[in-house]
CSV table of C-alpha atoms and ligand atoms in Angstrom, one decimal:
chain,number,residue,atom,x,y,z
N,1,MET,CA,-18.8,-4.9,30.7
N,2,ARG,CA,-17.3,-4.3,27.3
N,3,SER,CA,-13.5,-4.3,26.6
N,4,VAL,CA,-12.2,-1.0,25.4
N,5,PRO,CA,-9.1,-0.9,23.1
N,6,ILE,CA,-6.7,1.9,23.9
N,7,LEU,CA,-4.3,3.3,21.4
N,8,VAL,CA,-1.3,5.1,22.9
N,9,LEU,CA,1.2,7.4,21.0
N,10,ARG,CA,4.2,9.0,22.6
N,11,LEU,CA,6.4,11.8,21.3
N,12,PRO,CA,9.8,11.2,23.1
N,13,GLU,CA,11.3,14.2,21.3
N,14,LEU,CA,9.2,16.6,23.4
N,15,GLU,CA,11.3,16.0,26.5
N,16,ARG,CA,14.5,16.5,24.6
N,17,ILE,CA,13.3,19.8,23.0
N,18,ALA,CA,12.1,21.1,26.3
N,19,TRP,CA,15.5,20.4,27.8
N,20,ARG,CA,17.6,21.8,24.9
N,21,GLN,CA,15.4,24.6,23.5
N,22,GLY,CA,13.1,25.5,26.4
N,23,LYS,CA,9.5,25.2,27.2
N,24,ARG,CA,8.1,27.4,24.5
N,25,ALA,CA,9.7,25.4,21.7
N,26,ALA,CA,8.4,22.2,23.4
N,27,GLN,CA,4.9,23.7,23.6
N,28,ARG,CA,4.9,24.6,19.9
N,29,LEU,CA,5.9,21.0,19.0
N,30,GLU,CA,3.2,19.7,21.3
N,31,ARG,CA,0.5,21.8,19.7
N,32,ARG,CA,1.6,20.5,16.2
N,33,ALA,CA,1.5,16.9,17.5
N,34,ALA,CA,-1.9,17.4,19.2
N,35,ARG,CA,-3.4,18.9,16.0
N,36,ALA,CA,-2.0,16.0,13.9
N,37,PHE,CA,-3.2,13.5,16.5
N,38,ALA,CA,-6.8,14.8,16.4
N,39,GLN,CA,-6.8,15.1,12.6
N,40,SER,CA,-5.4,11.6,11.9
N,41,ALA,CA,-7.5,10.0,14.6
N,42,ARG,CA,-10.7,11.6,13.1
N,43,GLN,CA,-9.8,10.1,9.7
N,44,CYS,CA,-9.4,6.5,10.9
N,45,LEU,CA,-11.6,6.3,14.1
N,46,ARG,CA,-15.4,6.8,14.6
N,47,SER,CA,-16.8,10.2,15.8
N,48,LEU,CA,-17.7,9.0,19.3
N,49,ASP,CA,-14.3,7.4,20.0
N,50,LEU,CA,-12.5,9.3,22.8
N,51,LEU,CA,-9.2,11.2,22.3
N,52,ALA,CA,-7.2,12.4,25.3
N,53,HIS,CA,-4.0,14.4,25.8
N,54,ASP,CA,-2.9,16.2,29.0
N,55,PRO,CA,-1.1,19.5,28.4
N,56,ASP,CA,2.7,19.2,28.9
N,57,SER,CA,2.5,15.4,28.5
N,58,ASP,CA,4.2,13.5,25.7
N,59,VAL,CA,1.4,10.9,25.6
N,60,PHE,CA,-1.7,10.9,23.3
N,61,VAL,CA,-4.4,8.3,23.9
N,62,ALA,CA,-7.4,7.2,21.8
N,63,ALA,CA,-10.1,4.9,23.3
N,64,ILE,CA,-12.2,3.0,20.8
N,65,VAL,CA,-15.6,3.2,22.7
N,66,GLN,CA,-18.1,3.6,19.9
N,67,THR,CA,-20.1,0.4,19.4
N,68,PRO,CA,-20.2,-0.8,15.8
N,69,ARG,CA,-23.2,0.3,13.6
N,70,ALA,CA,-25.9,-2.2,12.6
N,71,GLY,CA,-24.5,-4.5,10.0
N,72,GLU,CA,-20.9,-4.1,11.2
N,73,ALA,CA,-19.4,-7.1,12.9
N,74,GLN,CA,-20.2,-7.0,16.7
N,75,ARG,CA,-16.7,-7.5,18.0
N,76,THR,CA,-13.9,-5.8,19.7
N,77,PRO,CA,-11.5,-4.3,17.1
N,78,GLY,CA,-8.8,-6.9,16.5
N,79,LEU,CA,-5.1,-6.8,16.2
N,80,LEU,CA,-5.0,-5.6,12.7
N,81,ASP,CA,-7.6,-2.8,13.2
N,82,CYS,CA,-5.8,-1.4,16.2
N,83,ARG,CA,-2.4,-1.7,14.5
N,84,SER,CA,-3.5,-0.1,11.2
N,85,ALA,CA,-5.2,2.8,13.1
N,86,LEU,CA,-2.1,3.2,15.2
N,87,GLU,CA,0.2,3.2,12.2
N,88,ARG,CA,-1.9,5.8,10.4
N,89,ILE,CA,-2.1,8.1,13.4
N,90,ALA,CA,1.6,7.7,14.2
N,91,ALA,CA,2.5,8.4,10.5
N,92,GLY,CA,0.3,11.6,10.5
N,93,MET,CA,2.0,12.8,13.8
N,94,SER,CA,5.4,11.9,12.6
N,95,VAL,CA,5.0,13.9,9.3
N,96,ALA,CA,3.6,16.9,11.2
N,97,THR,CA,6.4,17.0,13.8
N,98,ASP,CA,9.3,15.5,11.9
N,99,ALA,CA,10.0,13.3,14.9
N,100,ALA,CA,9.7,9.6,15.8
N,101,ILE,CA,6.5,8.5,17.4
N,102,GLU,CA,6.4,5.5,19.8
N,103,SER,CA,3.1,3.6,19.7
N,104,GLY,CA,1.3,0.6,21.1
N,105,TRP,CA,-2.2,-0.7,22.0
N,106,THR,CA,-3.9,-2.7,24.7
N,107,VAL,CA,-7.4,-3.5,25.9
N,108,VAL,CA,-8.8,-2.3,29.2
N,109,GLU,CA,-12.0,-3.5,31.0
N,110,THR,CA,-12.9,-0.1,32.4
N,111,LEU,CA,-12.1,3.5,31.7
N,112,THR,CA,-13.1,4.9,35.1
N,113,LYS,CA,-9.9,4.5,37.2
N,114,PRO,CA,-7.0,6.8,36.3
N,115,ALA,CA,-4.5,4.5,37.9
N,116,GLU,CA,-5.6,1.7,35.6
N,117,LEU,CA,-5.4,3.9,32.6
N,118,ALA,CA,-1.8,4.9,33.5
N,119,ALA,CA,-0.9,1.2,33.8
N,120,ALA,CA,-2.6,0.4,30.5
N,121,ILE,CA,-0.5,3.2,28.8
N,122,CYS,CA,2.7,1.5,30.0
N,123,VAL,CA,1.5,-1.9,28.9
N,124,ALA,CA,0.6,-0.6,25.4
N,125,LEU,CA,3.9,1.2,24.9
N,126,GLU,CA,5.8,-1.9,26.1
N,127,ARG,CA,3.8,-4.1,23.7
N,128,GLY,CA,4.5,-1.6,20.9
N,129,GLN,CA,8.3,-1.8,21.6
N,130,ARG,CA,8.2,-5.6,21.5
N,131,GLU,CA,6.3,-5.5,18.2
N,132,ARG,CA,8.8,-3.1,16.7
N,133,GLU,CA,11.7,-5.4,17.8
N,134,ARG,CA,10.0,-8.4,16.3
N,135,TYR,CA,9.4,-6.5,13.1
N,136,GLU,CA,13.0,-5.5,12.9
N,137,PHE,CA,14.2,-9.0,13.7
N,138,PHE,CA,12.1,-10.5,10.8
N,139,ALA,CA,12.9,-7.7,8.5
N,140,THR,CA,16.6,-8.4,9.1
N,141,VAL,CA,16.2,-12.1,8.6
N,142,GLY,CA,14.2,-11.5,5.5
N,143,HIS,CA,16.9,-9.2,4.1
N,144,GLU,CA,19.6,-11.8,4.7
N,145,LEU,CA,17.7,-14.6,3.1
N,146,ARG,CA,16.7,-12.6,0.0
N,147,THR,CA,20.2,-12.4,-1.7
N,148,PRO,CA,21.1,-16.1,-1.6
N,149,LEU,CA,17.6,-17.0,-2.9
N,150,THR,CA,17.8,-14.5,-5.8
N,151,SER,CA,21.3,-15.8,-6.6
N,152,ILE,CA,20.3,-19.5,-6.6
N,153,ARG,CA,17.3,-18.7,-8.8
N,154,GLY,CA,19.4,-16.7,-11.2
N,155,TYR,CA,21.9,-19.5,-11.6
N,156,LEU,CA,19.2,-22.2,-11.9
N,157,GLU,CA,17.4,-20.2,-14.6
N,158,THR,CA,20.6,-19.7,-16.6
N,159,LEU,CA,21.2,-23.5,-16.3
N,160,ILE,CA,17.6,-24.3,-17.5
N,161,ASP,CA,18.1,-22.0,-20.5
N,162,GLY,CA,21.0,-24.3,-21.4
N,163,GLY,CA,23.8,-23.6,-23.9
N,164,LEU,CA,26.6,-23.6,-21.2
N,165,ASP,CA,29.8,-25.6,-21.5
N,166,ARG,CA,30.3,-28.3,-18.9
N,167,ARG,CA,32.8,-26.4,-16.8
N,168,THR,CA,30.7,-23.2,-16.6
N,169,ALA,CA,27.6,-25.2,-15.8
N,170,ARG,CA,29.5,-27.0,-13.0
N,171,ARG,CA,30.7,-23.7,-11.6
N,172,PHE,CA,27.2,-22.3,-11.6
N,173,LEU,CA,25.9,-25.4,-9.8
N,174,GLU,CA,28.7,-25.1,-7.2
N,175,THR,CA,27.9,-21.5,-6.5
N,176,ALA,CA,24.2,-22.3,-6.2
N,177,ARG,CA,24.9,-25.2,-3.8
N,178,GLY,CA,27.3,-22.9,-1.8
N,179,GLU,CA,24.5,-20.3,-1.5
N,180,ALA,CA,22.0,-23.0,-0.5
N,181,LEU,CA,24.4,-24.2,2.2
N,182,ARG,CA,24.9,-20.7,3.4
N,183,LEU,CA,21.1,-20.2,3.5
N,184,GLY,CA,20.9,-23.2,5.7
N,185,ARG,CA,23.5,-21.8,8.1
N,186,LEU,CA,21.8,-18.5,8.1
N,187,VAL,CA,18.5,-20.2,9.2
N,188,ASP,CA,20.5,-22.2,11.8
N,189,ASN,CA,22.1,-19.1,13.2
N,190,MET,CA,19.2,-16.8,12.8
N,191,PHE,CA,18.9,-15.8,16.4
N,192,GLU,CA,22.6,-15.5,17.0
N,193,PHE,CA,23.0,-13.4,13.8
N,194,SER,CA,20.1,-11.1,14.4
N,195,LEU,CA,20.7,-7.4,14.9
N,196,LEU,CA,18.7,-7.6,18.1
N,197,ASP,CA,21.0,-10.1,19.8
N,198,LEU,CA,23.7,-7.6,20.5
N,199,SER,CA,25.1,-9.7,23.3
N,200,CYS,CA,26.2,-12.4,20.9
N,201,ALA,CA,29.9,-13.3,20.8
N,202,SER,CA,32.4,-11.1,18.9
N,203,LEU,CA,32.8,-12.0,15.2
N,204,GLY,CA,36.6,-11.5,15.2
N,205,THR,CA,37.6,-14.8,16.6
N,206,THR,CA,38.2,-16.8,13.4
N,207,LEU,CA,40.3,-16.2,10.2
N,208,CYS,CA,38.8,-15.7,6.8
N,209,ASP,CA,40.7,-15.6,3.4
N,210,LEU,CA,39.4,-12.3,2.0
N,211,SER,CA,40.5,-13.0,-1.6
N,212,GLU,CA,38.4,-16.1,-1.6
N,213,THR,CA,35.5,-14.4,0.0
N,214,VAL,CA,35.6,-11.5,-2.5
N,215,ASP,CA,35.4,-14.1,-5.3
N,216,ALA,CA,32.5,-15.9,-3.6
N,217,ALA,CA,30.7,-12.6,-3.1
N,218,CYS,CA,31.2,-11.6,-6.7
N,219,ASN,CA,29.8,-14.9,-7.9
N,220,VAL,CA,26.7,-14.6,-5.6
N,221,VAL,CA,25.8,-11.1,-7.0
N,222,ARG,CA,26.5,-11.9,-10.7
N,223,PRO,CA,22.9,-12.8,-11.5
N,224,LEU,CA,21.7,-9.5,-10.0
N,225,ALA,CA,24.4,-7.6,-11.9
N,226,ALA,CA,23.5,-9.4,-15.2
N,227,ALA,CA,19.8,-8.4,-14.7
N,228,ARG,CA,21.0,-4.7,-14.8
N,229,ALA,CA,23.8,-5.3,-17.4
N,230,ILE,CA,26.4,-4.2,-14.8
N,231,THR,CA,29.9,-5.6,-14.9
N,232,VAL,CA,31.4,-6.7,-11.5
N,233,LYS,CA,35.2,-6.5,-11.3
N,234,GLY,CA,37.2,-7.9,-8.4
N,235,ASN,CA,40.7,-6.3,-8.0
N,236,VAL,CA,42.4,-8.7,-5.6
N,237,THR,CA,46.2,-8.5,-5.9
N,238,SER,CA,47.2,-10.1,-2.6
N,239,ARG,CA,46.0,-12.9,-0.4
N,240,ALA,CA,44.8,-11.5,3.0
N,241,LEU,CA,43.6,-13.3,6.0
N,242,VAL,CA,41.4,-11.2,8.2
N,243,LYS,CA,40.1,-11.9,11.7
N,244,ILE,CA,36.4,-12.4,11.0
N,245,ASP,CA,33.9,-15.2,10.7
N,246,ALA,CA,33.9,-16.2,7.0
N,247,ASP,CA,30.0,-16.2,6.7
N,248,ALA,CA,29.7,-12.8,8.4
N,249,CYS,CA,32.4,-11.4,6.1
N,250,LEU,CA,30.7,-12.8,3.0
N,251,GLN,CA,27.4,-11.3,4.2
N,252,ALA,CA,29.0,-7.8,4.6
N,253,LEU,CA,30.6,-8.0,1.1
N,254,ILE,CA,27.4,-9.2,-0.5
N,255,ASN,CA,25.4,-6.4,1.1
N,256,LEU,CA,27.8,-3.8,-0.2
N,257,LEU,CA,28.0,-5.3,-3.7
N,258,ASP,CA,24.2,-5.8,-3.7
N,259,ASN,CA,23.7,-2.1,-3.0
N,260,ALA,CA,26.4,-1.0,-5.6
N,261,ILE,CA,24.5,-3.0,-8.2
N,262,LYS,CA,21.1,-1.8,-7.0
N,263,TYR,CA,22.0,1.9,-6.9
N,264,GLY,CA,24.6,1.7,-9.7
N,265,ARG,CA,24.1,2.9,-13.3
N,266,PRO,CA,22.3,0.3,-15.5
N,267,GLY,CA,24.9,-1.0,-18.0
N,268,GLY,CA,27.7,0.5,-15.7
N,269,CYS,CA,30.3,-1.1,-13.6
N,270,VAL,CA,31.0,-2.1,-10.0
N,271,GLU,CA,34.5,-2.7,-8.6
N,272,ILE,CA,35.7,-4.3,-5.4
N,273,THR,CA,39.3,-3.8,-4.5
N,274,ILE,CA,41.4,-5.1,-1.6
N,275,SER,CA,44.6,-3.6,-0.2
N,276,THR,CA,46.5,-3.6,3.1
N,277,GLU,CA,46.7,-0.6,5.3
N,278,GLY,CA,48.9,-1.1,8.4
N,279,SER,CA,47.2,-3.7,10.6
N,280,PHE,CA,44.0,-3.5,8.5
N,281,VAL,CA,42.8,-4.8,5.2
N,282,ARG,CA,40.9,-2.2,3.2
N,283,VAL,CA,38.0,-3.3,1.0
N,284,LEU,CA,36.7,-0.7,-1.4
N,285,VAL,CA,33.4,-1.1,-3.2
N,286,ASP,CA,32.9,1.5,-5.9
N,287,ASP,CA,30.0,2.1,-8.3
N,288,ASP,CA,29.1,4.7,-11.0
N,289,GLY,CA,25.5,5.5,-9.8
N,290,ALA,CA,24.0,8.6,-8.3
N,291,GLY,CA,26.2,8.4,-5.1
N,292,ILE,CA,25.1,9.5,-1.6
N,293,GLU,CA,24.5,13.1,-0.3
N,294,ALA,CA,27.5,14.1,1.9
N,295,ALA,CA,25.1,14.9,4.8
N,296,GLU,CA,23.7,11.4,4.8
N,297,ARG,CA,26.9,9.4,4.7
N,298,GLU,CA,26.8,8.6,8.4
N,299,LYS,CA,23.1,8.3,8.9
N,300,ILE,CA,22.6,5.6,6.3
N,301,PHE,CA,24.3,3.0,8.5
N,302,GLY,CA,21.4,3.4,11.0
N,303,LEU,CA,18.7,0.7,11.1
N,304,ARG,CA,15.9,1.3,8.7
N,305,VAL,CA,17.4,4.6,7.4
N,306,ARG,CA,17.2,5.1,3.6
N,307,GLY,CA,18.9,7.9,1.7
N,308,SER,CA,17.0,10.7,-0.1
N,309,ARG,CA,18.4,9.6,-3.5
N,310,ALA,CA,17.2,6.0,-3.0
N,311,ARG,CA,15.0,5.3,-6.0
N,312,ARG,CA,14.9,1.5,-5.7
N,313,PRO,CA,12.9,-0.6,-3.2
N,314,GLY,CA,14.6,-1.4,0.0
N,315,THR,CA,14.3,-1.7,3.8
N,316,GLY,CA,17.2,0.3,5.1
N,317,ILE,CA,18.7,-2.7,6.8
N,318,GLY,CA,21.7,-3.9,4.7
N,319,LEU,CA,24.2,-1.2,5.8
N,320,ALA,CA,23.2,-1.6,9.5
N,321,ILE,CA,24.2,-5.3,9.1
N,322,VAL,CA,27.5,-4.3,7.5
N,323,LYS,CA,28.3,-1.9,10.3
N,324,MET,CA,27.4,-4.4,13.0
N,325,ILE,CA,29.6,-7.1,11.3
N,326,ALA,CA,32.5,-4.7,10.9
N,327,GLU,CA,32.4,-3.4,14.4
N,328,ARG,CA,32.0,-6.8,16.0
N,329,ALA,CA,35.1,-7.9,14.2
N,330,GLY,CA,37.0,-4.8,15.4
N,331,GLY,CA,36.8,-3.0,12.1
N,332,GLU,CA,34.8,-0.1,10.6
N,333,VAL,CA,32.9,1.0,7.5
N,334,SER,CA,32.3,4.4,5.9
N,335,ALA,CA,30.9,5.9,2.7
N,336,ALA,CA,32.5,8.5,0.4
N,337,ASP,CA,32.5,9.6,-3.3
N,338,SER,CA,33.9,7.1,-5.7
N,339,PRO,CA,36.4,7.9,-8.5
N,340,LEU,CA,33.9,6.0,-10.7
N,341,GLY,CA,31.4,8.8,-10.2
N,342,GLY,CA,29.0,7.1,-7.7
N,343,ALA,CA,29.4,5.8,-4.1
N,344,ARG,CA,32.4,4.3,-2.5
N,345,PHE,CA,32.2,2.1,0.6
N,346,GLU,CA,35.3,1.5,2.6
N,347,LEU,CA,35.4,-1.5,4.9
N,348,LEU,CA,38.4,-1.8,7.2
N,349,LEU,CA,39.0,-5.3,8.8
N,350,PRO,CA,41.8,-6.1,11.3
N,351,VAL,CA,44.6,-8.3,10.1
N,352,ARG,CA,48.0,-9.3,11.6
N,353,ALA,CA,50.9,-8.5,9.3
N,354,GLU,CA,52.2,-12.1,9.2
N,355,PHE,CA,48.9,-13.1,7.6
N,356,VAL,CA,49.4,-10.9,4.5
N,357,SER,CA,51.5,-12.2,1.7
N,358,SER,CA,51.9,-11.2,-2.0
N,359,ALA,CA,50.0,-13.2,-4.6
N,360,SER,CA,52.3,-15.5,-6.5
F,1,LIG,P1,18.3,-0.2,1.4
F,1,LIG,O1,19.1,-0.3,0.2
F,1,LIG,O2,17.4,-1.4,1.6
F,1,LIG,O3,17.5,1.1,1.5
F,1,LIG,P2,20.7,-0.1,3.0
F,1,LIG,O4,20.8,-0.1,4.5
F,1,LIG,O5,21.4,-1.2,2.3
F,1,LIG,O6,19.1,-0.2,2.8
F,1,LIG,O7,21.1,1.3,2.5
F,1,LIG,C1,20.7,2.5,3.2
F,1,LIG,C2,20.7,3.6,2.2
F,1,LIG,O8,22.0,3.9,1.8
F,1,LIG,C3,19.9,3.3,0.9
F,1,LIG,O9,18.5,3.5,1.0
F,1,LIG,C4,20.6,4.3,-0.1
F,1,LIG,O10,20.0,5.5,0.0
F,1,LIG,C5,22.0,4.4,0.4
F,1,LIG,N1,22.9,3.6,-0.3
F,1,LIG,C6,23.5,2.4,0.0
F,1,LIG,N2,24.4,2.0,-0.9
F,1,LIG,C7,24.4,2.9,-1.9
F,1,LIG,C8,25.1,3.0,-3.1
F,1,LIG,N3,26.0,2.1,-3.5
F,1,LIG,N4,24.8,4.1,-3.9
F,1,LIG,C9,23.9,5.1,-3.5
F,1,LIG,N5,23.2,5.0,-2.3
F,1,LIG,C10,23.4,3.9,-1.5
């Protein structure tokens, strides 16, 4: 008996639409999804492969039954074949319905028993969910490792080019070493720090000197800013101790500055300002880029959400990390228009009044 790979796609939106807008609206959406499913599946599967969808169901199934043609490898389609076919069909359905599609695949030994097919559908969707979580975990980790690496490379390249006085060269080496150490801590704490481990301890248990952290964050992003001829200005007029883990705070500030530089105007300027606001310290990160559509200012904090004006490469993860860090520390983050003409991000972090003192 030959193993049969089963690709499963699910449209969870269907149930919500049926509940909120009624059966007719759900049926219209279902017809659009079914058409897109058939069309995309035809493009990436063979003509004898089976497609199945029960009316009023949110599940769409493809069974890869056609034996390979002579000359093609005699094997069951592997992980990558199934995944790439799934991705393409899911993308086609998602575009046609403007809704998220859940997907997954598995292999069954027989197609004759409906109960086994129902069980296989569950197994496939569970596997898809696990794969998505793994992808998100590694994408998050990759995002966090990228900035320290770019920063270290930038400082080392400047040092190799030479021509720096001893003090500046030493400062550059210290920043690069600081980032290498932070990279090590990130790797050590990878699991604890991942977005997926939402059960991990609150980040508001230690104190962090925000004025020092702002300096450190500005130093980390300077090579990125130099590459776009952007000036980074830190406006820190008072020392402020906030209740947050220092590494987590540095990560949040780096992500905001990194974005301000990435989406800012080439040759422009980025500013980071600290002030106290009751029992909170307010951190403002301003840039003079294209800014963010008012309607998107909340959504962009979602995981893997990118704005419609984003013209630079990205993963849609950085702001989700900032939001998670802020909320775990008992603070919050929001986006607005900047007086500089671009975007303004406001990060509020809790502080106790006795920890704030004026700079000497
Ligand atoms: P990424 O930058 O990888 O897309 P983020 O989560 O860091 O992911 O940001 C999400 C989206 O928010 C970006 O795609 C972009 O549209 C928008 N954004 C973030 N920061 C800025 C900024 N300073 N100026 C304009 N848009 C921004």
